[in-house]
CSV table of C-alpha atoms and ligand atoms in Angstrom, one decimal:
chain,number,residue,atom,x,y,z
A,1,MET,CA,9.6,311.0,30.6
A,2,THR,CA,12.6,313.2,30.1
A,3,ALA,CA,13.9,314.8,33.3
A,4,LYS,CA,14.2,318.4,34.1
A,5,VAL,CA,17.9,319.0,34.8
A,6,ILE,CA,18.4,320.8,38.1
A,7,ASP,CA,20.8,323.7,37.6
A,8,GLY,CA,23.1,323.6,40.7
A,9,LYS,CA,25.3,326.3,39.2
A,10,ALA,CA,22.4,328.8,38.9
A,11,ILE,CA,21.0,327.9,42.3
A,12,ALA,CA,24.4,328.3,44.0
A,13,ALA,CA,24.9,331.7,42.2
A,14,GLY,CA,21.6,332.8,43.7
A,15,ILE,CA,22.7,331.8,47.2
A,16,ARG,CA,26.0,333.6,46.8
A,17,GLN,CA,24.2,336.8,45.6
A,18,GLU,CA,21.9,336.7,48.7
A,19,LEU,CA,24.9,336.1,51.0
A,20,LYS,CA,26.8,339.1,49.5
A,21,LYS,CA,23.8,341.3,50.1
A,22,ARG,CA,23.4,340.0,53.7
A,23,ILE,CA,27.1,340.6,54.5
A,24,GLU,CA,26.8,344.2,53.2
A,25,LYS,CA,23.4,344.9,54.9
A,26,GLU,CA,24.3,343.5,58.3
A,27,ARG,CA,27.9,344.9,58.1
A,28,LEU,CA,29.4,341.5,58.8
A,29,SER,CA,33.1,340.6,58.3
A,30,PRO,CA,33.2,336.8,58.1
A,31,SER,CA,36.5,335.1,57.9
A,32,LEU,CA,37.4,331.5,57.0
A,33,ALA,CA,40.7,329.6,57.5
A,34,VAL,CA,41.3,326.7,55.1
A,35,VAL,CA,43.9,324.0,55.8
A,36,LEU,CA,45.2,321.6,53.2
A,37,VAL,CA,47.9,319.1,54.1
A,38,GLY,CA,49.8,317.7,51.1
A,39,ASP,CA,49.3,318.3,47.4
A,40,ASP,CA,46.3,316.1,46.3
A,41,PRO,CA,45.4,317.7,43.0
A,42,ALA,CA,41.6,317.4,43.4
A,43,SER,CA,41.8,319.0,46.9
A,44,LYS,CA,43.9,321.8,45.5
A,45,VAL,CA,41.2,322.5,42.9
A,46,TYR,CA,38.5,322.4,45.5
A,47,ILE,CA,40.3,324.8,47.9
A,48,ARG,CA,41.0,327.2,45.0
A,49,MET,CA,37.3,327.2,44.1
A,50,LYS,CA,36.4,327.8,47.8
A,51,SER,CA,38.7,330.8,48.1
A,52,ARG,CA,37.5,332.3,44.8
A,53,ALA,CA,33.9,331.9,46.0
A,54,CYS,CA,34.8,333.6,49.3
A,55,GLU,CA,36.3,336.5,47.5
A,56,GLU,CA,33.1,336.9,45.3
A,57,VAL,CA,30.8,337.4,48.4
A,58,ASP,CA,33.3,339.4,50.5
A,59,ILE,CA,34.3,336.7,53.0
A,60,HIS,CA,37.9,337.0,54.0
A,61,SER,CA,39.7,333.7,53.5
A,62,ASP,CA,43.2,332.4,54.3
A,63,THR,CA,44.5,329.2,52.9
A,64,PHE,CA,47.3,327.3,54.7
A,65,ILE,CA,48.9,324.6,52.6
A,66,LEU,CA,51.2,322.4,54.7
A,67,PRO,CA,53.7,319.9,53.4
A,68,GLU,CA,52.6,316.2,53.0
A,69,ASP,CA,54.9,315.1,55.9
A,70,THR,CA,53.5,317.6,58.4
A,71,THR,CA,52.9,315.8,61.7
A,72,GLN,CA,49.4,315.4,63.2
A,73,GLU,CA,50.6,317.4,66.2
A,74,ASP,CA,51.4,320.4,64.0
A,75,VAL,CA,48.1,320.3,62.2
A,76,ILE,CA,46.4,320.3,65.6
A,77,LYS,CA,48.5,323.2,66.8
A,78,LEU,CA,47.4,325.2,63.8
A,79,VAL,CA,43.7,324.3,64.4
A,80,GLU,CA,44.0,325.3,68.0
A,81,ALA,CA,45.6,328.7,67.1
A,82,PHE,CA,42.5,329.3,64.8
A,83,ASN,CA,40.2,328.3,67.7
A,84,LYS,CA,41.7,331.0,69.8
A,85,ASP,CA,41.8,333.7,67.1
A,86,PRO,CA,38.7,335.9,67.4
A,87,LYS,CA,39.3,337.1,63.8
A,88,VAL,CA,38.7,333.6,62.4
A,89,HIS,CA,35.0,332.6,62.3
A,90,GLY,CA,35.2,329.4,60.3
A,91,ILE,CA,37.8,326.6,60.1
A,92,LEU,CA,37.9,324.0,57.3
A,93,VAL,CA,40.4,321.2,57.2
A,94,GLN,CA,40.2,319.8,53.7
A,95,LEU,CA,39.8,316.0,53.6
A,96,PRO,CA,41.2,313.5,52.9
A,97,LEU,CA,44.3,314.1,55.1
A,98,PRO,CA,47.5,312.1,54.4
A,99,GLU,CA,47.4,308.5,55.8
A,100,HIS,CA,49.7,309.2,58.8
A,101,ILE,CA,47.2,311.7,60.2
A,102,ASN,CA,44.1,310.5,62.0
A,103,GLU,CA,41.3,312.6,60.5
A,104,ARG,CA,38.9,312.1,63.5
A,105,GLU,CA,41.5,313.3,66.0
A,106,VAL,CA,42.1,316.5,64.0
A,107,ILE,CA,38.4,317.3,63.4
A,108,GLU,CA,37.6,316.8,67.1
A,109,LYS,CA,39.9,319.7,67.9
A,110,ILE,CA,38.0,322.2,65.8
A,111,ALA,CA,35.9,324.5,68.1
A,112,PRO,CA,32.3,323.5,67.4
A,113,GLU,CA,31.2,327.1,66.8
A,114,LYS,CA,33.8,327.5,64.1
A,115,ASP,CA,33.2,324.0,62.5
A,116,VAL,CA,31.8,325.2,59.2
A,117,ASP,CA,31.9,321.6,57.9
A,118,GLY,CA,29.6,320.4,60.7
A,119,LEU,CA,31.9,317.4,61.3
A,120,THR,CA,32.8,317.7,65.0
A,121,PRO,CA,31.3,315.2,67.3
A,122,GLU,CA,29.2,318.0,68.9
A,123,ASN,CA,27.8,319.2,65.6
A,124,MET,CA,27.2,315.6,64.4
A,125,GLY,CA,25.4,314.9,67.7
A,126,LYS,CA,23.2,318.0,67.2
A,127,LEU,CA,22.3,316.9,63.7
A,128,LEU,CA,21.3,313.5,65.1
A,129,SER,CA,19.0,315.1,67.6
A,130,GLY,CA,17.6,317.6,65.1
A,131,GLU,CA,19.3,320.8,66.5
A,132,GLY,CA,22.0,323.2,65.4
A,133,ASN,CA,22.6,325.2,62.2
A,134,LEU,CA,26.2,324.1,61.2
A,135,THR,CA,25.2,321.1,59.1
A,136,PRO,CA,27.7,319.5,56.7
A,137,CYS,CA,27.9,321.5,53.4
A,138,THR,CA,27.2,318.8,50.8
A,139,PRO,CA,24.1,317.4,52.5
A,140,ARG,CA,22.8,321.0,53.0
A,141,GLY,CA,23.3,321.6,49.3
A,142,VAL,CA,21.6,318.3,48.4
A,143,MET,CA,18.5,319.3,50.4
A,144,LYS,CA,18.4,322.7,48.7
A,145,LEU,CA,18.5,321.1,45.3
A,146,ILE,CA,15.7,318.7,46.2
A,147,GLU,CA,13.6,321.6,47.6
A,148,SER,CA,14.2,323.6,44.4
A,149,THR,CA,12.1,321.0,42.5
A,150,GLY,CA,9.0,321.8,44.6
A,151,VAL,CA,8.4,318.1,45.1
A,152,GLU,CA,6.5,317.4,48.4
A,153,LEU,CA,8.8,315.2,50.5
A,154,GLU,CA,6.4,314.2,53.3
A,155,GLY,CA,5.8,310.5,53.2
A,156,LYS,CA,8.1,309.9,50.2
A,157,HIS,CA,10.6,307.0,50.1
A,158,ALA,CA,14.1,308.4,50.0
A,159,ILE,CA,16.9,306.0,49.2
A,160,VAL,CA,20.5,307.1,50.1
A,161,VAL,CA,23.3,305.1,48.5
A,162,GLY,CA,26.5,305.7,50.5
A,163,ARG,CA,27.1,305.8,54.2
A,164,SER,CA,29.9,308.3,54.7
A,165,ASN,CA,30.1,310.8,57.6
A,166,LEU,CA,30.5,313.6,55.0
A,167,VAL,CA,27.4,312.8,52.9
A,168,GLY,CA,25.4,309.6,53.3
A,169,LYS,CA,24.8,309.6,57.1
A,170,PRO,CA,23.9,313.4,57.4
A,171,VAL,CA,21.8,313.5,54.2
A,172,SER,CA,19.7,310.6,55.6
A,173,LEU,CA,19.0,312.5,58.8
A,174,LEU,CA,18.1,315.7,56.9
A,175,LEU,CA,15.7,313.8,54.7
A,176,GLN,CA,14.1,312.2,57.7
A,177,ARG,CA,13.6,315.7,59.2
A,178,LYS,CA,11.6,316.5,56.1
A,179,HIS,CA,9.3,313.5,56.9
A,180,CYS,CA,10.7,311.1,54.3
A,181,THR,CA,10.9,307.4,54.9
A,182,VAL,CA,14.6,306.8,54.5
A,183,THR,CA,16.5,303.7,53.5
A,184,MET,CA,20.3,303.8,53.7
A,185,CYS,CA,22.1,301.6,51.2
A,186,HIS,CA,25.7,301.3,50.2
A,187,SER,CA,27.9,299.6,47.7
A,188,ARG,CA,27.4,296.2,49.3
A,189,SER,CA,23.6,296.3,49.6
A,190,LYS,CA,22.1,293.3,47.7
A,191,PRO,CA,20.5,293.5,45.3
A,192,LEU,CA,21.1,297.3,45.1
A,193,GLU,CA,18.5,297.7,42.3
A,194,GLY,CA,15.9,296.1,44.6
A,195,TYR,CA,16.2,299.2,46.8
A,196,THR,CA,16.9,301.9,44.3
A,197,LYS,CA,13.8,300.9,42.2
A,198,GLN,CA,11.6,301.9,45.2
A,199,ALA,CA,13.0,305.4,45.5
A,200,ASP,CA,10.9,308.5,45.0
A,201,VAL,CA,14.0,310.5,45.9
A,202,LEU,CA,17.4,308.9,45.2
A,203,VAL,CA,20.7,310.4,46.5
A,204,VAL,CA,23.8,308.6,45.4
A,205,ALA,CA,27.2,309.2,47.0
A,206,VAL,CA,29.5,306.2,46.7
A,207,GLY,CA,32.2,307.2,44.2
A,208,ARG,CA,31.5,304.6,41.6
A,209,PRO,CA,31.2,305.9,38.0
A,210,LYS,CA,27.7,305.4,36.4
A,211,LEU,CA,26.8,302.8,39.1
A,212,ILE,CA,23.1,303.7,38.8
A,213,THR,CA,21.5,302.9,35.4
A,214,ALA,CA,18.0,303.5,34.0
A,215,ASP,CA,16.8,299.9,34.8
A,216,MET,CA,17.6,300.6,38.5
A,217,VAL,CA,15.2,303.5,39.0
A,218,LYS,CA,11.4,304.0,38.6
A,219,GLU,CA,9.7,306.5,36.4
A,220,GLY,CA,9.4,310.0,37.9
A,221,VAL,CA,12.2,309.7,40.5
A,222,VAL,CA,14.2,312.8,41.8
A,223,VAL,CA,17.9,311.9,41.4
A,224,ILE,CA,20.7,313.7,43.2
A,225,ASP,CA,24.2,312.6,42.1
A,226,VAL,CA,26.9,313.5,44.6
A,227,GLY,CA,29.6,311.4,42.9
A,228,VAL,CA,32.5,313.1,41.1
A,229,ASN,CA,34.6,310.5,39.3
A,230,ARG,CA,37.4,311.3,36.8
A,231,LEU,CA,37.4,309.0,33.8
A,232,GLU,CA,40.5,307.8,31.9
A,233,ASP,CA,39.9,310.5,29.2
A,234,GLY,CA,40.1,313.2,31.9
A,235,SER,CA,36.4,313.9,31.9
A,236,LEU,CA,34.2,314.0,35.0
A,237,CYS,CA,31.2,311.8,35.6
A,238,GLY,CA,28.9,311.1,38.5
A,239,ASP,CA,27.7,307.9,40.2
A,240,VAL,CA,24.6,308.0,38.0
A,241,ASP,CA,24.5,307.2,34.3
A,242,PHE,CA,23.1,310.6,33.5
A,243,GLU,CA,22.1,310.0,29.8
A,244,SER,CA,20.0,306.9,30.4
A,245,VAL,CA,18.6,307.8,33.8
A,246,LYS,CA,17.4,311.2,32.6
A,247,GLU,CA,15.0,309.4,30.3
A,248,ARG,CA,13.1,308.0,33.3
A,249,ALA,CA,13.6,310.6,36.1
A,250,ALA,CA,11.4,313.6,36.8
A,251,PHE,CA,14.4,315.7,38.0
A,252,ILE,CA,18.2,314.9,37.9
A,253,THR,CA,21.4,316.8,38.7
A,254,PRO,CA,24.3,316.9,36.2
A,255,VAL,CA,28.0,316.3,37.1
A,256,PRO,CA,29.6,318.7,37.0
A,257,GLY,CA,27.2,321.6,37.7
A,258,GLY,CA,24.9,319.9,40.2
A,259,VAL,CA,25.9,319.3,43.8
A,260,GLY,CA,29.5,320.6,43.5
A,261,PRO,CA,28.7,324.4,43.4
A,262,MET,CA,26.1,323.9,46.1
A,263,THR,CA,28.7,322.5,48.5
A,264,ILE,CA,30.7,325.6,48.2
A,265,ALA,CA,27.7,327.9,48.5
A,266,CYS,CA,26.7,326.2,51.7
A,267,LEU,CA,30.2,326.5,53.1
A,268,LEU,CA,29.9,330.3,52.6
A,269,GLU,CA,26.5,330.2,54.3
A,270,ASN,CA,27.9,328.3,57.2
A,271,THR,CA,30.8,330.7,57.5
A,272,VAL,CA,28.5,333.7,57.5
A,273,ASN,CA,26.3,332.0,60.2
A,274,ALA,CA,29.3,331.2,62.3
A,275,SER,CA,30.3,334.9,62.2
A,276,THR,CA,27.1,336.2,63.7
B,1,LIG,N1,36.6,316.8,50.9
B,1,LIG,C1,35.6,316.6,50.0
B,1,LIG,N2,34.5,317.2,50.4
B,1,LIG,C2,34.8,317.9,51.5
B,1,LIG,C3,34.1,318.7,52.4
B,1,LIG,O1,32.9,319.0,52.2
B,1,LIG,N3,34.7,319.2,53.4
B,1,LIG,C4,36.1,318.9,53.6
B,1,LIG,N4,36.6,319.5,54.7
B,1,LIG,N5,36.8,318.2,52.9
B,1,LIG,C5,36.1,317.6,51.8
Protein backbone atom coordinates (compact mmCIF):
# COMPACT_ATOMS: atom_id res chain seq x y z
CA MET A 1 0.00 0.00 0.00
CA THR A 2 1.24 3.49 -0.81
CA ALA A 3 -0.20 6.21 1.40
CA LYS A 4 -2.16 9.21 0.34
CA VAL A 5 -0.15 12.26 1.42
CA ILE A 6 -2.27 14.63 3.49
CA ASP A 7 -1.76 18.15 2.13
CA GLY A 8 -1.62 20.34 5.24
CA LYS A 9 -0.67 23.36 3.17
CA ALA A 10 -3.84 23.16 1.07
CA ILE A 11 -6.12 22.41 4.04
CA ALA A 12 -4.63 25.33 5.97
CA ALA A 13 -5.11 27.64 2.95
CA GLY A 14 -8.81 26.64 2.90
CA ILE A 15 -9.16 27.49 6.62
CA ARG A 16 -7.52 30.88 6.08
CA GLN A 17 -9.82 31.63 3.18
CA GLU A 18 -12.90 30.79 5.27
CA LEU A 19 -11.63 32.93 8.16
CA LYS A 20 -11.04 35.89 5.88
CA LYS A 21 -14.62 35.60 4.59
CA ARG A 22 -15.98 35.30 8.15
CA ILE A 23 -14.05 38.38 9.33
CA GLU A 24 -15.46 40.40 6.44
CA LYS A 25 -19.03 39.10 6.74
CA GLU A 26 -19.29 39.53 10.52
CA ARG A 27 -17.30 42.80 10.42
CA LEU A 28 -14.82 41.57 13.03
CA SER A 29 -11.53 43.31 13.90
CA PRO A 30 -9.50 40.60 15.62
CA SER A 31 -6.12 41.53 17.00
CA LEU A 32 -3.21 39.39 18.20
CA ALA A 33 -0.19 40.32 20.33
CA VAL A 34 2.83 38.06 19.89
CA VAL A 35 5.72 38.11 22.37
CA LEU A 36 9.15 36.65 21.67
CA VAL A 37 11.93 36.81 24.23
CA GLY A 38 15.45 36.39 22.83
CA ASP A 39 16.54 35.54 19.32
CA ASP A 40 16.05 31.82 18.84
CA PRO A 41 16.23 31.50 15.03
CA ALA A 42 13.44 28.89 14.74
CA SER A 43 11.10 31.00 16.91
CA LYS A 44 11.85 34.04 14.77
CA VAL A 45 10.86 32.12 11.64
CA TYR A 46 7.64 30.91 13.32
CA ILE A 47 6.55 34.34 14.47
CA ARG A 48 7.28 35.83 11.06
CA MET A 49 5.05 33.14 9.49
CA LYS A 50 2.34 33.84 12.08
CA SER A 51 2.35 37.57 11.41
CA ARG A 52 2.27 37.02 7.64
CA ALA A 53 -0.71 34.68 8.00
CA CYS A 54 -2.51 37.27 10.16
CA GLU A 55 -2.00 39.88 7.48
CA GLU A 56 -3.41 37.57 4.80
CA VAL A 57 -6.73 37.11 6.62
CA ASP A 58 -7.01 40.69 7.97
CA ILE A 59 -6.15 39.98 11.60
CA HIS A 60 -4.22 42.86 13.12
CA SER A 61 -1.02 41.57 14.74
CA ASP A 62 1.73 43.23 16.76
CA THR A 63 4.98 41.43 17.47
CA PHE A 64 7.05 42.36 20.52
CA ILE A 65 10.62 41.07 20.46
CA LEU A 66 12.29 41.49 23.85
CA PRO A 67 16.01 41.03 24.52
CA GLU A 68 17.24 37.63 25.79
CA ASP A 69 18.05 39.10 29.25
CA THR A 70 14.53 40.52 29.86
CA THR A 71 13.41 39.65 33.38
CA GLN A 72 10.42 37.41 34.06
CA GLU A 73 8.80 40.34 35.84
CA ASP A 74 9.01 42.51 32.70
CA VAL A 75 7.53 39.78 30.49
CA ILE A 76 4.66 39.41 32.98
CA LYS A 77 4.13 43.19 33.02
CA LEU A 78 3.75 43.18 29.24
CA VAL A 79 1.29 40.25 29.37
CA GLU A 80 -0.73 42.04 32.04
CA ALA A 81 -0.87 45.20 29.92
CA PHE A 82 -2.31 43.13 27.02
CA ASN A 83 -4.80 41.54 29.41
CA LYS A 84 -6.17 45.00 30.20
CA ASP A 85 -6.09 46.33 26.62
CA PRO A 86 -9.55 45.92 25.04
CA LYS A 87 -8.00 46.25 21.56
CA VAL A 88 -6.02 43.01 22.08
CA HIS A 89 -8.10 39.83 21.67
CA GLY A 90 -5.35 37.21 21.59
CA ILE A 91 -1.99 36.90 23.37
CA LEU A 92 0.70 34.47 22.28
CA VAL A 93 3.98 34.08 24.15
CA GLN A 94 6.27 32.14 21.84
CA LEU A 95 7.90 29.13 23.52
CA PRO A 96 10.52 28.18 24.52
CA LEU A 97 11.36 31.14 26.77
CA PRO A 98 14.99 31.68 27.89
CA GLU A 99 16.07 29.43 30.76
CA HIS A 100 15.95 32.13 33.47
CA ILE A 101 12.21 32.57 32.87
CA ASN A 102 9.67 30.13 34.30
CA GLU A 103 7.32 29.39 31.39
CA ARG A 104 4.45 28.22 33.57
CA GLU A 105 4.53 31.37 35.70
CA VAL A 106 4.29 33.54 32.58
CA ILE A 107 1.57 31.49 30.85
CA GLU A 108 -0.53 31.51 34.03
CA LYS A 109 -0.74 35.30 33.82
CA ILE A 110 -2.43 35.34 30.38
CA ALA A 111 -6.15 36.12 30.66
CA PRO A 112 -7.88 32.79 29.77
CA GLU A 113 -10.24 34.49 27.29
CA LYS A 114 -7.19 35.84 25.38
CA ASP A 115 -5.17 32.62 25.62
CA VAL A 116 -5.15 31.67 21.92
CA ASP A 117 -2.60 28.91 22.63
CA GLY A 118 -4.99 27.22 25.07
CA LEU A 119 -2.17 26.74 27.58
CA THR A 120 -3.41 28.50 30.73
CA PRO A 121 -4.43 26.25 33.64
CA GLU A 122 -8.07 27.28 33.10
CA ASN A 123 -8.12 26.34 29.41
CA MET A 124 -6.16 23.13 30.00
CA GLY A 125 -8.64 22.23 32.73
CA LYS A 126 -11.55 22.89 30.37
CA LEU A 127 -9.94 20.68 27.75
CA LEU A 128 -9.62 17.90 30.32
CA SER A 129 -13.29 18.12 31.20
CA GLY A 130 -14.37 18.39 27.54
CA GLU A 131 -15.42 22.06 27.48
CA GLY A 132 -14.10 25.30 26.01
CA ASN A 133 -13.17 26.36 22.50
CA LEU A 134 -9.64 27.73 22.95
CA THR A 135 -7.78 24.46 22.45
CA PRO A 136 -4.03 24.36 21.72
CA CYS A 137 -3.28 25.10 18.04
CA THR A 138 -1.15 22.12 17.01
CA PRO A 139 -3.51 19.49 18.50
CA ARG A 140 -6.44 21.28 16.88
CA GLY A 141 -4.60 21.16 13.54
CA VAL A 142 -3.74 17.47 14.03
CA MET A 143 -7.43 16.64 14.53
CA LYS A 144 -8.45 18.53 11.40
CA LEU A 145 -5.84 16.62 9.37
CA ILE A 146 -7.11 13.29 10.70
CA GLU A 147 -10.71 14.31 9.99
CA SER A 148 -9.74 15.31 6.42
CA THR A 149 -9.03 11.63 5.66
CA GLY A 150 -12.66 10.70 6.29
CA VAL A 151 -11.50 7.72 8.41
CA GLU A 152 -14.05 6.83 11.10
CA LEU A 153 -12.39 7.33 14.51
CA GLU A 154 -14.90 5.70 16.84
CA GLY A 155 -13.45 2.57 18.44
CA LYS A 156 -10.06 2.96 16.73
CA HIS A 157 -6.80 2.57 18.60
CA ALA A 158 -4.88 5.86 18.56
CA ILE A 159 -1.29 5.86 19.76
CA VAL A 160 0.27 9.19 20.68
CA VAL A 161 4.07 9.22 20.99
CA GLY A 162 5.06 12.28 23.07
CA ARG A 163 3.65 13.67 26.31
CA SER A 164 4.21 17.43 26.08
CA ASN A 165 1.70 20.01 27.32
CA LEU A 166 1.83 21.65 23.90
CA VAL A 167 0.99 18.55 21.83
CA GLY A 168 1.01 15.01 23.30
CA LYS A 169 -1.31 15.51 26.28
CA PRO A 170 -3.94 17.69 24.54
CA VAL A 171 -4.02 15.61 21.33
CA SER A 172 -4.68 12.49 23.43
CA LEU A 173 -7.69 14.17 25.02
CA LEU A 174 -9.07 15.35 21.67
CA LEU A 175 -8.74 11.84 20.21
CA GLN A 176 -10.54 10.42 23.22
CA ARG A 177 -13.35 12.96 22.66
CA LYS A 178 -13.75 11.40 19.21
CA HIS A 179 -14.20 7.97 20.87
CA CYS A 180 -10.75 6.57 20.11
CA THR A 181 -9.06 4.22 22.54
CA VAL A 182 -5.90 6.20 23.28
CA THR A 183 -2.51 4.91 24.38
CA MET A 184 0.05 7.57 25.35
CA CYS A 185 3.67 6.62 24.77
CA HIS A 186 6.90 8.58 24.89
CA SER A 187 10.57 8.21 24.05
CA ARG A 188 11.12 5.85 27.00
CA SER A 189 8.22 3.47 26.31
CA LYS A 190 9.58 -0.06 25.92
CA PRO A 191 9.42 -1.58 23.45
CA LEU A 192 8.05 1.42 21.55
CA GLU A 193 7.33 -0.66 18.41
CA GLY A 194 5.20 -2.99 20.54
CA TYR A 195 2.79 -0.07 20.93
CA THR A 196 3.16 1.71 17.60
CA LYS A 197 2.41 -1.53 15.68
CA GLN A 198 -1.05 -1.55 17.25
CA ALA A 199 -1.98 1.92 16.01
CA ASP A 200 -4.86 2.61 13.63
CA VAL A 201 -3.98 6.28 14.09
CA LEU A 202 -0.42 7.25 15.02
CA VAL A 203 0.49 10.78 16.14
CA VAL A 204 4.20 11.35 16.75
CA ALA A 205 5.54 14.43 18.59
CA VAL A 206 8.84 13.68 20.30
CA GLY A 207 11.44 15.63 18.31
CA ARG A 208 13.58 12.64 17.26
CA PRO A 209 14.40 12.55 13.52
CA LYS A 210 12.96 9.49 11.71
CA LEU A 211 12.26 7.65 15.00
CA ILE A 212 9.32 5.76 13.47
CA THR A 213 10.29 3.35 10.68
CA ALA A 214 8.16 1.11 8.44
CA ASP A 215 8.70 -2.00 10.61
CA MET A 216 7.11 -0.15 13.56
CA VAL A 217 3.68 0.42 11.97
CA LYS A 218 0.91 -1.74 10.63
CA GLU A 219 -0.49 -1.67 7.11
CA GLY A 220 -3.21 0.96 6.61
CA VAL A 221 -2.34 3.24 9.57
CA VAL A 222 -3.07 7.00 9.54
CA VAL A 223 0.21 8.76 10.44
CA ILE A 224 0.44 12.35 11.67
CA ASP A 225 4.01 13.59 12.08
CA VAL A 226 4.31 16.63 14.35
CA GLY A 227 8.14 16.57 14.54
CA VAL A 228 10.22 19.27 12.90
CA ASN A 229 13.92 18.40 13.05
CA ARG A 230 16.73 20.17 11.27
CA LEU A 231 19.35 17.81 9.87
CA GLU A 232 23.06 18.63 9.52
CA ASP A 233 22.62 19.43 5.80
CA GLY A 234 20.09 22.10 6.78
CA SER A 235 17.03 20.17 5.53
CA LEU A 236 13.95 19.49 7.67
CA CYS A 237 12.60 16.09 8.58
CA GLY A 238 9.91 14.75 10.86
CA ASP A 239 9.87 12.14 13.62
CA VAL A 240 8.68 9.60 11.02
CA ASP A 241 10.80 8.07 8.27
CA PHE A 242 8.42 9.36 5.59
CA GLU A 243 9.84 7.44 2.61
CA SER A 244 9.57 3.98 4.19
CA VAL A 245 6.44 4.49 6.29
CA LYS A 246 4.45 5.86 3.34
CA GLU A 247 4.72 2.42 1.73
CA ARG A 248 2.67 0.89 4.58
CA ALA A 249 0.37 3.70 5.73
CA ALA A 250 -3.03 4.61 4.29
CA PHE A 251 -2.49 8.33 4.99
CA ILE A 252 0.59 10.27 6.07
CA THR A 253 1.56 13.91 6.61
CA PRO A 254 4.78 15.28 5.10
CA VAL A 255 7.32 17.51 6.89
CA PRO A 256 7.29 20.30 5.98
CA GLY A 257 3.78 20.94 4.62
CA GLY A 258 1.76 18.81 7.03
CA VAL A 259 1.08 19.89 10.60
CA GLY A 260 3.08 23.18 10.51
CA PRO A 261 0.69 25.24 8.35
CA MET A 262 -2.26 23.85 10.33
CA THR A 263 -0.84 25.13 13.64
CA ILE A 264 -0.82 28.64 12.23
CA ALA A 265 -4.29 28.35 10.68
CA CYS A 266 -5.66 27.19 14.05
CA LEU A 267 -3.97 30.11 15.81
CA LEU A 268 -5.85 32.44 13.46
CA GLU A 269 -9.07 30.56 14.16
CA ASN A 270 -8.55 30.86 17.92
CA THR A 271 -7.82 34.59 17.56
CA VAL A 272 -11.03 35.16 15.60
CA ASN A 273 -13.01 33.11 18.16
CA ALA A 274 -11.44 35.12 21.01
CA SER A 275 -12.57 38.37 19.34
CA THR A 276 -16.28 37.49 19.24
N1 LIG B 1 6.56 26.96 20.14
C1 LIG B 1 6.38 25.90 19.32
N2 LIG B 1 5.07 25.70 19.07
C2 LIG B 1 4.40 26.67 19.76
C3 LIG B 1 3.02 27.00 19.89
O1 LIG B 1 2.12 26.35 19.35
N3 LIG B 1 2.76 28.06 20.69
C4 LIG B 1 3.73 28.77 21.31
N4 LIG B 1 3.36 29.79 22.08
N5 LIG B 1 5.00 28.50 21.21
C5 LIG B 1 5.34 27.45 20.44
